[in-house]
Coordinates of C-alpha atoms in Angstrom, one line a residue:
X1 CA 10.4 -17.4 35.2
X2 CA 6.8 -18.1 36.5
X3 CA 5.4 -21.3 36.5
X4 CA 3.8 -22.5 33.1
X5 CA 1.1 -24.8 34.5
X6 CA -2.6 -24.1 34.2
X7 CA -5.0 -25.3 36.0
X8 CA -7.8 -24.7 38.6
X9 CA -5.6 -23.4 41.6
X10 CA -3.8 -21.0 39.2
X11 CA -6.9 -19.8 37.7
X12 CA -8.0 -18.9 41.3
X13 CA -4.7 -16.9 42.1
X14 CA -4.7 -15.1 38.6
X15 CA -8.4 -14.0 39.2
X16 CA -7.4 -12.7 42.7
X17 CA -4.6 -10.7 41.1
X18 CA -7.1 -9.3 38.8
X19 CA -9.5 -8.2 41.3
X20 CA -6.8 -6.7 43.3
X21 CA -6.8 -3.5 41.2
X22 CA -3.3 -3.9 39.4
X23 CA -3.4 -1.5 36.4
X24 CA -2.0 -3.9 33.6
X25 CA 0.2 -2.6 30.6
X26 CA -2.5 -4.7 28.4
X27 CA -5.6 -6.4 29.0
X28 CA -6.4 -9.2 25.8
X29 CA -9.5 -10.3 25.7
X30 CA -10.0 -13.7 23.7
X31 CA -8.1 -16.9 24.5
X32 CA -7.7 -18.4 21.0
X33 CA -4.5 -18.4 19.1
X34 CA -4.1 -14.7 18.3
X35 CA -5.0 -13.7 22.1
X36 CA -2.5 -16.4 23.3
X37 CA 0.1 -15.1 20.8
X38 CA -0.4 -11.4 21.8
X39 CA -0.1 -12.2 25.4
X40 CA 3.2 -14.1 24.8
X41 CA 4.4 -11.4 22.8
X42 CA 3.6 -8.6 25.4
X43 CA 5.0 -10.8 28.2
X44 CA 8.2 -11.7 26.5
X45 CA 8.7 -8.0 25.9
X46 CA 8.4 -7.4 29.7
X47 CA 4.9 -5.8 29.7
X48 CA 2.5 -6.7 32.3
X49 CA -0.6 -8.6 30.5
X50 CA -3.8 -10.1 31.7
X51 CA -5.7 -12.3 29.5
X52 CA -9.1 -13.5 29.7
X53 CA -11.4 -16.0 27.8
X54 CA -15.0 -16.4 28.4
X55 CA -15.1 -20.2 27.3
X56 CA -12.2 -22.8 27.4
X57 CA -8.9 -21.8 25.8
X58 CA -9.3 -22.2 22.1
X59 CA -12.7 -23.2 22.3
X60 CA -13.8 -21.0 19.5
X61 CA -12.5 -20.8 15.9
X62 CA -8.7 -22.0 17.0
X63 CA -10.0 -25.5 17.8
X64 CA -12.0 -25.6 14.5
X65 CA -9.3 -25.6 11.6
X66 CA -8.1 -28.2 9.5
X67 CA -4.5 -27.9 11.1
X68 CA -2.1 -26.5 8.3
X69 CA 0.7 -24.3 8.8
X70 CA 1.1 -23.3 5.2
X71 CA 3.7 -21.3 3.1
X72 CA 1.4 -19.2 1.3
X73 CA 0.9 -21.4 -1.9
X74 CA -2.9 -20.8 -2.2
X75 CA -2.0 -17.0 -1.7
X76 CA -0.5 -17.2 -5.6
X77 CA -4.1 -17.0 -6.9
X78 CA -4.7 -13.6 -5.5
X79 CA -1.1 -12.6 -6.4
X80 CA -0.3 -11.9 -2.7
X81 CA 3.4 -12.5 -3.6
X82 CA 4.5 -9.5 -1.4
X83 CA 3.1 -11.6 1.8
X84 CA 4.3 -14.9 0.6
X85 CA 7.8 -14.6 1.9
X86 CA 6.5 -13.6 5.5
X87 CA 4.1 -16.5 5.9
X88 CA 7.0 -19.0 4.6
X89 CA 9.2 -17.5 7.2
X90 CA 6.7 -17.8 10.0
X91 CA 6.2 -21.6 9.1
X92 CA 10.0 -21.9 9.0
X93 CA 10.3 -20.4 12.3
X94 CA 7.9 -22.9 13.9
X95 CA 9.3 -25.8 12.1
X96 CA 13.0 -24.9 13.1
X97 CA 12.9 -23.0 16.4
X98 CA 9.5 -22.3 18.1
X99 CA 7.3 -25.5 17.8
X100 CA 9.0 -28.4 16.3
X101 CA 7.7 -30.9 18.4
X102 CA 4.0 -29.8 17.3
X103 CA 4.7 -28.6 13.8
X104 CA 5.4 -31.1 11.0
X105 CA 6.5 -31.4 7.4
X106 CA 4.0 -33.0 5.0
X107 CA 4.4 -33.6 1.6
X108 CA 2.0 -32.3 -1.0
X109 CA 1.2 -32.5 -4.8
X110 CA -0.7 -30.1 -6.9
X111 CA -2.0 -31.5 -10.2
X112 CA -1.0 -29.4 -13.2
X113 CA -2.8 -29.5 -16.5
X114 CA -1.7 -27.8 -19.7
X115 CA -2.2 -23.8 -20.0
X116 CA -0.5 -20.5 -19.0
X117 CA -2.2 -20.3 -15.7
X118 CA -0.9 -23.8 -14.4
X119 CA 2.7 -22.9 -15.6
X120 CA 2.6 -19.7 -13.9
X121 CA 1.5 -21.6 -10.6
X122 CA 4.5 -23.7 -11.3
X123 CA 6.9 -20.9 -11.3
X124 CA 5.1 -19.3 -8.2
X125 CA 6.0 -22.2 -6.3
X126 CA 9.4 -22.0 -7.1
X127 CA 9.5 -18.2 -6.5
X128 CA 8.0 -19.2 -3.0
X129 CA 11.1 -21.2 -2.3
X130 CA 13.6 -18.3 -3.4
X131 CA 11.7 -16.2 -1.0
X132 CA 12.0 -18.5 1.8
X133 CA 15.6 -18.7 1.2
X134 CA 16.0 -15.0 1.5
X135 CA 13.7 -14.9 4.5
X136 CA 16.5 -16.7 6.5
X137 CA 15.0 -20.1 6.9
X138 CA 16.8 -22.1 4.4
X139 CA 16.6 -25.7 5.1
X140 CA 13.4 -25.8 6.8
X141 CA 11.5 -26.9 3.9
X142 CA 12.9 -28.8 1.0
X143 CA 12.5 -27.0 -2.5
X144 CA 9.3 -27.8 -4.6
X145 CA 10.0 -29.5 -7.8
X146 CA 7.8 -30.8 -10.8
X147 CA 7.0 -34.5 -11.2
X148 CA 5.7 -36.6 -13.9
X149 CA 2.5 -38.0 -14.5
X150 CA 3.7 -41.8 -13.2
X151 CA 5.0 -40.0 -10.0
X152 CA 1.9 -38.1 -9.4
X153 CA -0.4 -40.9 -9.4
X154 CA 1.9 -43.2 -7.5
X155 CA 1.6 -40.5 -5.0
X156 CA -2.0 -40.3 -5.1
X157 CA -3.7 -43.0 -6.9
X158 CA -7.5 -41.8 -6.1
X159 CA -7.1 -39.0 -8.9
X160 CA -9.9 -39.3 -11.4
X161 CA -7.6 -38.5 -14.2
X162 CA -4.1 -38.5 -14.7
X163 CA -2.9 -34.7 -14.5
X164 CA -1.6 -34.1 -18.2
X165 CA 1.4 -32.3 -17.0
X166 CA 2.3 -34.2 -14.1
X167 CA 2.2 -32.1 -10.7
X168 CA 4.2 -29.9 -8.4
X169 CA 5.5 -31.7 -5.3
X170 CA 6.0 -29.4 -2.4
X171 CA 5.9 -29.5 1.5
X172 CA 3.6 -27.4 4.0
X173 CA 3.1 -28.5 7.6
X174 CA 0.5 -29.5 9.7
X175 CA -0.2 -28.9 13.4
X176 CA -3.0 -29.9 15.9
X177 CA -4.5 -26.4 16.4
X178 CA -5.5 -26.8 20.1
X179 CA -2.3 -28.2 21.0
X180 CA -0.3 -25.0 19.7
X181 CA -3.1 -22.7 21.4
X182 CA -2.4 -24.3 24.7
X183 CA 1.2 -24.2 24.4
X184 CA 1.6 -20.4 23.3
X185 CA -0.7 -19.8 26.2
X186 CA 1.4 -21.7 28.7
X187 CA 4.5 -20.1 27.3
X188 CA 3.1 -16.7 27.9
X189 CA 2.2 -17.8 31.7
X190 CA 5.9 -18.8 32.0
X191 CA 7.0 -15.1 31.2
X192 CA 4.6 -13.6 33.7
X193 CA 1.1 -13.2 31.9
X194 CA -1.8 -13.3 34.0
X195 CA -4.7 -15.6 32.6
X196 CA -8.0 -17.1 33.3
X197 CA -10.4 -18.9 31.1
X198 CA -14.2 -18.6 31.5
X199 CA -14.1 -15.1 32.5
X200 CA -16.4 -12.9 30.2
X201 CA -16.1 -9.4 29.5
X202 CA -19.3 -7.7 29.9
X203 CA -18.5 -4.0 29.4
X204 CA -15.5 -1.9 28.0
X205 CA -14.6 0.6 30.4
X206 CA -13.4 4.2 29.7
X207 CA -12.2 7.3 31.9
X208 CA -13.7 10.7 32.0
X209 CA -12.0 11.5 28.7
X210 CA -13.4 8.3 26.7
X211 CA -10.1 6.4 26.7
X212 CA -10.6 2.9 27.4
X213 CA -9.0 1.8 30.6
X214 CA -10.3 -1.8 31.1
X215 CA -13.3 -4.0 31.0
X216 CA -15.8 -5.1 33.5
X217 CA -15.9 -8.8 33.5
X218 CA -18.0 -11.8 34.9
X219 CA -16.4 -15.2 36.7
X220 CA -18.5 -17.6 34.8
X221 CA -17.6 -20.3 37.4
X222 CA -19.2 -17.8 40.1
X223 CA -22.6 -16.8 38.7
X224 CA -23.1 -12.9 39.6
X225 CA -19.5 -12.1 40.3
X226 CA -18.2 -9.4 38.7
X227 CA -15.0 -7.2 38.9
X228 CA -13.2 -4.9 37.1
X229 CA -9.7 -5.3 35.1
X230 CA -7.8 -2.1 34.7
X231 CA -5.2 -1.7 31.8
X232 CA -3.5 1.0 29.9
X233 CA -4.4 -0.7 26.7
X234 CA -7.0 -3.4 25.7
X235 CA -6.9 -5.7 22.8
X236 CA -10.0 -7.4 21.5
X237 CA -8.9 -11.0 20.0
X238 CA -12.4 -12.1 20.2
X239 CA -12.8 -13.7 16.9
X240 CA -16.3 -13.8 15.5
X241 CA -17.3 -11.6 18.2
X242 CA -15.0 -8.5 17.6
X243 CA -17.2 -6.7 15.4
X244 CA -20.1 -6.8 17.9
X245 CA -18.1 -6.0 20.9
X246 CA -18.3 -2.5 22.3
X247 CA -16.0 -0.5 20.0
X248 CA -16.3 2.4 17.9
X249 CA -15.6 1.0 14.3
X250 CA -15.3 3.8 11.7
X251 CA -18.0 3.4 9.2
X252 CA -15.6 2.2 6.5
X253 CA -14.3 -0.6 8.4
X254 CA -18.0 -1.6 9.5
X255 CA -18.7 -1.8 5.9
X256 CA -15.8 -4.1 5.0
X257 CA -16.3 -6.8 7.8
X258 CA -17.8 -10.2 6.9
X259 CA -18.5 -13.1 9.0
X260 CA -17.3 -16.2 7.3
X261 CA -17.9 -20.0 8.2
X262 CA -15.4 -22.7 7.2
X263 CA -16.4 -26.2 7.0
X264 CA -13.9 -29.2 7.6
X265 CA -14.9 -33.0 7.3
X266 CA -12.8 -36.2 8.1
X267 CA -13.2 -39.7 6.4
X268 CA -11.4 -42.7 7.1
X269 CA -7.7 -43.1 5.7
X270 CA -9.3 -45.9 3.8
X271 CA -11.4 -44.0 1.8
X272 CA -8.9 -42.2 -0.3
X273 CA -5.8 -43.8 -1.8
X274 CA -2.9 -41.6 -1.2
X275 CA 0.5 -41.1 0.5
X276 CA 0.8 -37.2 0.3
X277 CA -1.6 -34.3 1.0
X278 CA -3.4 -32.7 -2.1
X279 CA -3.8 -29.1 -3.1
X280 CA -7.0 -28.8 -5.5
X281 CA -7.4 -25.3 -7.0
X282 CA -10.9 -25.6 -7.3
X283 CA -13.0 -22.8 -9.3
X284 CA -14.8 -21.6 -6.2
X285 CA -11.8 -21.9 -3.4
X286 CA -8.8 -24.2 -2.9
X287 CA -9.3 -27.1 -1.0
X288 CA -6.9 -29.4 0.6
X289 CA -7.0 -33.2 1.5
X290 CA -4.6 -33.7 4.6
X291 CA -3.6 -37.2 5.4
X292 CA -3.2 -37.9 9.2
X293 CA -2.5 -41.3 10.9
X294 CA -6.0 -42.9 10.8
X295 CA -8.2 -40.3 8.6
X296 CA -8.1 -37.5 6.2
X297 CA -9.1 -34.2 6.9
X298 CA -10.7 -32.1 3.9
X299 CA -11.3 -28.5 3.8
X300 CA -12.2 -25.9 3.7
X301 CA -15.7 -24.9 2.1
X302 CA -16.4 -21.2 3.2
X303 CA -19.2 -19.2 2.8
X304 CA -20.8 -15.9 4.5
X305 CA -22.5 -16.7 7.6
X306 CA -25.0 -15.3 10.0
X307 CA -26.0 -17.7 12.6
X308 CA -24.9 -19.1 16.1
X309 CA -21.1 -17.9 16.6
X310 CA -20.6 -19.9 19.5
X311 CA -21.7 -23.3 18.2
X312 CA -21.8 -22.9 14.4
X313 CA -23.5 -25.7 12.7
X314 CA -22.4 -27.8 9.9
X315 CA -25.5 -28.1 7.7
X316 CA -26.0 -31.1 5.4
X317 CA -25.7 -28.5 2.5
X318 CA -22.4 -27.5 3.7
X319 CA -21.2 -31.4 3.5
X320 CA -22.9 -31.9 0.1
X321 CA -21.2 -28.7 -1.2
X322 CA -17.8 -29.8 -0.1
X323 CA -17.9 -33.4 -1.1
X324 CA -19.2 -32.1 -4.5
X325 CA -16.2 -29.9 -5.1
X326 CA -13.7 -32.7 -4.0
X327 CA -15.5 -35.6 -5.7
X328 CA -14.9 -34.1 -9.1
X329 CA -11.2 -34.7 -8.7
X330 CA -11.5 -38.3 -7.3
X331 CA -11.7 -41.7 -9.0
X332 CA -13.9 -43.2 -6.5
X333 CA -16.2 -40.5 -5.0
X334 CA -16.4 -40.1 -1.2
X335 CA -20.0 -40.9 0.1
X336 CA -21.8 -39.1 2.8
X337 CA -21.7 -42.2 4.9
X338 CA -18.0 -41.9 4.8
X339 CA -17.8 -38.8 6.6
X340 CA -17.1 -39.5 10.1
X341 CA -17.0 -36.1 11.7
X342 CA -17.6 -32.4 10.6
X343 CA -16.9 -29.2 12.2
X344 CA -17.1 -25.4 11.4
X345 CA -15.4 -22.4 12.7
X346 CA -16.5 -18.6 11.9
X347 CA -14.3 -15.5 11.8
X348 CA -14.5 -12.0 10.7
X349 CA -12.6 -11.4 7.5
X350 CA -12.1 -7.9 5.8
X351 CA -13.6 -7.9 2.2
X352 CA -11.4 -6.1 -0.3
X353 CA -14.3 -3.9 -2.2
X354 CA -11.5 -2.9 -4.8
X355 CA -11.3 -6.6 -5.8
X356 CA -13.2 -7.4 -8.9
X357 CA -14.9 -10.3 -7.2
X358 CA -15.3 -8.8 -3.6
X359 CA -12.4 -11.0 -2.2
X360 CA -11.9 -11.3 1.4
X361 CA -8.1 -10.2 2.6
X362 CA -6.3 -13.4 4.1
X363 CA -4.1 -11.1 6.2
X364 CA -5.1 -10.5 9.5
X365 CA -6.4 -6.8 10.3
X366 CA -5.0 -4.7 12.9
X367 CA -7.2 -1.6 13.9
X368 CA -7.3 1.0 16.5
X369 CA -11.0 1.1 17.2
X370 CA -11.1 3.6 19.7
X371 CA -8.6 5.3 22.1
X372 CA -6.8 2.9 24.1
X373 CA -8.4 -0.3 22.4
X374 CA -7.1 -2.3 19.4
X375 CA -9.1 -5.2 17.5
X376 CA -7.8 -8.0 15.5
X377 CA -9.8 -9.0 12.5
X378 CA -9.2 -12.6 11.1
X379 CA -6.1 -14.6 11.7
X380 CA -4.6 -17.8 10.9
X381 CA -2.4 -20.2 12.6
X382 CA 0.6 -19.9 10.4
X383 CA 0.6 -15.9 11.1
X384 CA -0.5 -15.9 15.0
X385 CA 3.2 -14.7 15.8
X386 CA 3.7 -12.3 13.3
X387 CA 0.2 -10.9 14.2
X388 CA 1.0 -10.7 17.7
X389 CA 4.1 -8.8 17.1
X390 CA 2.7 -5.9 14.6
X391 CA -0.2 -5.7 17.5
X392 CA 2.3 -5.0 20.1
X393 CA 4.6 -2.8 17.9
X394 CA 1.5 -0.8 17.7
X395 CA 0.4 -0.6 21.1
X396 CA 3.9 0.1 22.5
X397 CA 4.2 3.2 20.5
X398 CA 0.8 4.1 22.1
X399 CA 2.1 3.3 25.7
X400 CA 5.6 5.4 24.8
X401 CA 7.7 2.0 25.5
X402 CA 10.0 0.2 23.2
X403 CA 11.4 -3.4 23.3
X404 CA 12.1 -5.5 20.5
X405 CA 10.1 -8.6 19.7
X406 CA 11.9 -11.8 21.0
X407 CA 9.4 -14.8 19.9
X408 CA 10.9 -15.5 16.9
X409 CA 13.9 -17.1 18.6
X410 CA 11.9 -18.1 21.7
X411 CA 11.0 -21.8 21.7
X412 CA 7.4 -22.7 23.1
X413 CA 7.1 -25.2 26.1
X414 CA 8.3 -28.7 25.2
X415 CA 10.5 -27.6 22.5
X416 CA 13.8 -26.8 24.1
X417 CA 15.0 -30.6 24.4
X418 CA 12.5 -32.1 22.0
X419 CA 15.2 -33.3 19.8
X420 CA 17.3 -34.8 22.3
X421 CA 14.5 -36.8 23.5
X422 CA 13.2 -37.7 20.0
X423 CA 16.4 -39.1 19.1
X424 CA 16.5 -41.4 22.2
X425 CA 13.0 -42.3 22.3
X426 CA 13.6 -46.0 22.1
X427 CA 15.8 -45.7 25.2
X428 CA 13.4 -43.6 26.9
X429 CA 10.4 -46.0 26.0
X430 CA 12.5 -49.0 27.5
X431 CA 13.4 -47.3 30.5
X432 CA 9.7 -46.2 31.2
X433 CA 8.4 -49.8 30.5
X434 CA 5.9 -48.3 27.8
X435 CA 5.3 -48.8 23.9
X436 CA 7.9 -46.8 21.8
X437 CA 4.8 -45.9 19.8
X438 CA 3.0 -44.1 22.5
X439 CA 6.2 -42.5 23.4
X440 CA 6.7 -41.1 19.9
X441 CA 3.2 -39.7 20.0
X442 CA 3.5 -38.2 23.1
X443 CA 6.8 -36.4 22.2
X444 CA 4.9 -35.0 19.2
X445 CA 2.3 -33.5 21.6
X446 CA 4.0 -32.5 24.5
X447 CA 7.7 -32.3 23.6
X448 CA 10.4 -32.5 26.3
X449 CA 7.5 -32.3 29.1
X450 CA 7.2 -36.0 28.4
X451 CA 10.0 -36.4 31.1
X452 CA 7.5 -34.7 33.6
X453 CA 4.6 -36.9 32.4
X454 CA 6.8 -40.0 32.9
X455 CA 7.7 -38.9 36.3
X456 CA 3.9 -38.9 37.2
X457 CA 3.5 -42.5 35.8
X458 CA 6.5 -43.4 38.0
X459 CA 4.6 -42.1 41.2
X460 CA 1.1 -43.6 40.2
X461 CA 1.8 -46.5 37.4
X462 CA -2.0 -46.7 36.7
X463 CA -1.4 -43.6 34.5
X464 CA 0.5 -45.8 32.2
X465 CA -2.8 -47.6 31.3
X466 CA -4.4 -46.9 27.7
X467 CA -7.6 -45.2 27.8
X468 CA -10.5 -47.8 27.2
X469 CA -12.1 -46.4 23.9
X470 CA -9.0 -44.4 23.0
X471 CA -6.2 -46.7 23.3
X472 CA -4.0 -44.3 21.4
X473 CA -3.6 -42.2 24.5
X474 CA -2.4 -42.8 27.9
X475 CA -4.3 -42.0 31.4
X476 CA -1.3 -39.8 32.4
X477 CA -2.6 -37.5 29.4
X478 CA -5.8 -36.7 31.4
X479 CA -4.1 -35.9 34.6
X480 CA -1.8 -33.7 32.5
X481 CA -4.5 -31.8 31.2
X482 CA -6.1 -31.0 34.4
X483 CA -2.7 -30.1 36.2
X484 CA -0.9 -28.4 33.5
X485 CA -3.0 -27.4 30.5
X486 CA -6.1 -25.7 32.0
X487 CA -8.7 -28.1 31.7
X488 CA -11.5 -27.5 34.1
X489 CA -14.2 -29.9 32.8
X490 CA -14.7 -33.3 31.3
X491 CA -15.2 -31.6 27.9
X492 CA -12.4 -29.7 28.2
X493 CA -10.4 -32.8 28.4
X494 CA -12.1 -34.8 25.9
X495 CA -12.8 -32.3 23.1
X496 CA -9.7 -30.0 23.5
X497 CA -7.0 -31.6 25.2
X498 CA -7.0 -35.2 23.8
X499 CA -8.9 -34.2 20.7
X500 CA -10.9 -37.4 20.5
X501 CA -13.6 -36.2 18.2
X502 CA -11.7 -34.7 15.4
X503 CA -11.1 -38.3 13.7
X504 CA -14.7 -39.5 14.6
X505 CA -17.4 -37.9 16.6
X506 CA -18.2 -41.1 18.6
X507 CA -14.8 -41.7 19.7
X508 CA -15.1 -39.2 22.5
X509 CA -18.5 -40.7 23.6
X510 CA -16.9 -44.2 23.8
X511 CA -13.9 -42.9 26.0
X512 CA -15.8 -40.4 27.9
X513 CA -16.7 -42.7 30.9
X514 CA -13.5 -44.0 31.6
X515 CA -12.2 -40.3 31.1
X516 CA -14.5 -39.1 33.6
X517 CA -13.4 -42.0 36.2
X518 CA -9.7 -40.6 36.1
X519 CA -11.0 -36.9 36.1
X520 CA -13.3 -37.5 38.9
X521 CA -10.5 -39.0 41.1
X522 CA -8.0 -36.4 40.3
X523 CA -10.4 -33.6 40.8
X524 CA -12.0 -35.2 44.2
X525 CA -15.3 -35.1 42.3
X526 CA -18.3 -36.5 44.1
X527 CA -20.3 -39.3 42.2
X528 CA -23.1 -36.5 41.6
X529 CA -20.8 -34.2 40.2
X530 CA -19.1 -36.9 37.8
X531 CA -22.5 -37.8 36.6
X532 CA -23.6 -34.4 35.7
X533 CA -20.2 -33.7 33.7
X534 CA -20.9 -36.9 31.8
X535 CA -24.2 -36.1 31.2
X536 CA -23.2 -32.4 30.0
X537 CA -20.8 -33.9 27.8
X538 CA -23.0 -36.6 26.1
X539 CA -26.0 -34.1 25.6
X540 CA -23.6 -31.9 23.5
X541 CA -22.6 -34.6 21.5

């Protein structure tokens, strides 16, 4: 297998390979979770694949989620029962096989009032569990159960009123979104994918018959440098840019796509009293409250959007609308001052015109939008693998090739020996001379690659130091982001490898100067370059 490391040297080599004129089986445009998943699916089936991303890996919507790997519970509202088993099965695959180091179970409650609709929900959740068993992931998730009013209130004291019929207790799962994107991408690289970030597709190329045969691209780090990437089939996994790409959408499809913005916020853990996550079926859209170690993530508030796709802004009215909805369920309202950070992601969804309320279809939509080109509309962290499998199934028929999917049984980078290292984490910490809390935290972000990170610390003991301004992280994680995870700038490291701004938008600013020192030393930056990177980061935050 190929080396899985992503870094500046690897990027240069892979761009050179693209420029050399090789005709790839598949060119994937877009390095979010859908693009990364498709690249892994293709490469693991033995296809040659090139993947390009105009920005940093996962910089778009894939880094702006609330981090849920759900089992389809909210889909019951739209009676999408036929898809729930597949969603729950995907969650089980990640928990048990592909990403146990990244995806973690979390208990939730769903307050129940009296009434037929709420009883139907209760039956529906039990039905989900039955389907999970039938889908072959028995044991991945404990079965849901009802609980009484007292137990519900003990689990979540911040409820404004006691649920008259108690609550459903069920389990979903959580993940750090960009960690999943990078891990899937690196696994694709291990299986031979050719990948490069900051390479923008500027033009879709066609042969004399009109069939798409690749793209003209621009290297964002070498202004004015353009070249062509040739491929037998091209996939547009460009998220909110997919409908504006150079493709031939049918009028029917063009009429159905709708750009939507989802807004999430974080508040301190102390702002809400509760030991479990909470699912709230609000009149407009389900909202989840997800507890993390130091904060709560609340979202998503969704609405149609027509603004800047690269940097979607969170407006005050967005935050106020989300707070208004969630505060109607809380005994002590969350104030605007409690909101420590807010972020938004945008994506195209297909609007179901036949639905009485014009509801959006939650399942990703895979469409051949021209000869030799396929586009992905929508998507979800939970469904990335299945979306990729279905996409490559479709493309393989066009290429007259067939190999079955392997990804349901293929552990991602870091997963193989994670359980063994987790069970020995205290001895690992003692041997390395590190706090077991830091070792546990690193294992749940890097899996068994912690062993390689500890080897780096042994070579350079200063890397065991905590990062000033972000003591929950160690300096070795900065170097790892540069050597193995494709970070090319200071912002890449702070925002999408260490994820310091997710809890509190000021956290990244506080730690950035110290992180810049480590990055500058590792990359041999001049003082001028270091100060310019720091200025760029601070101006954007």
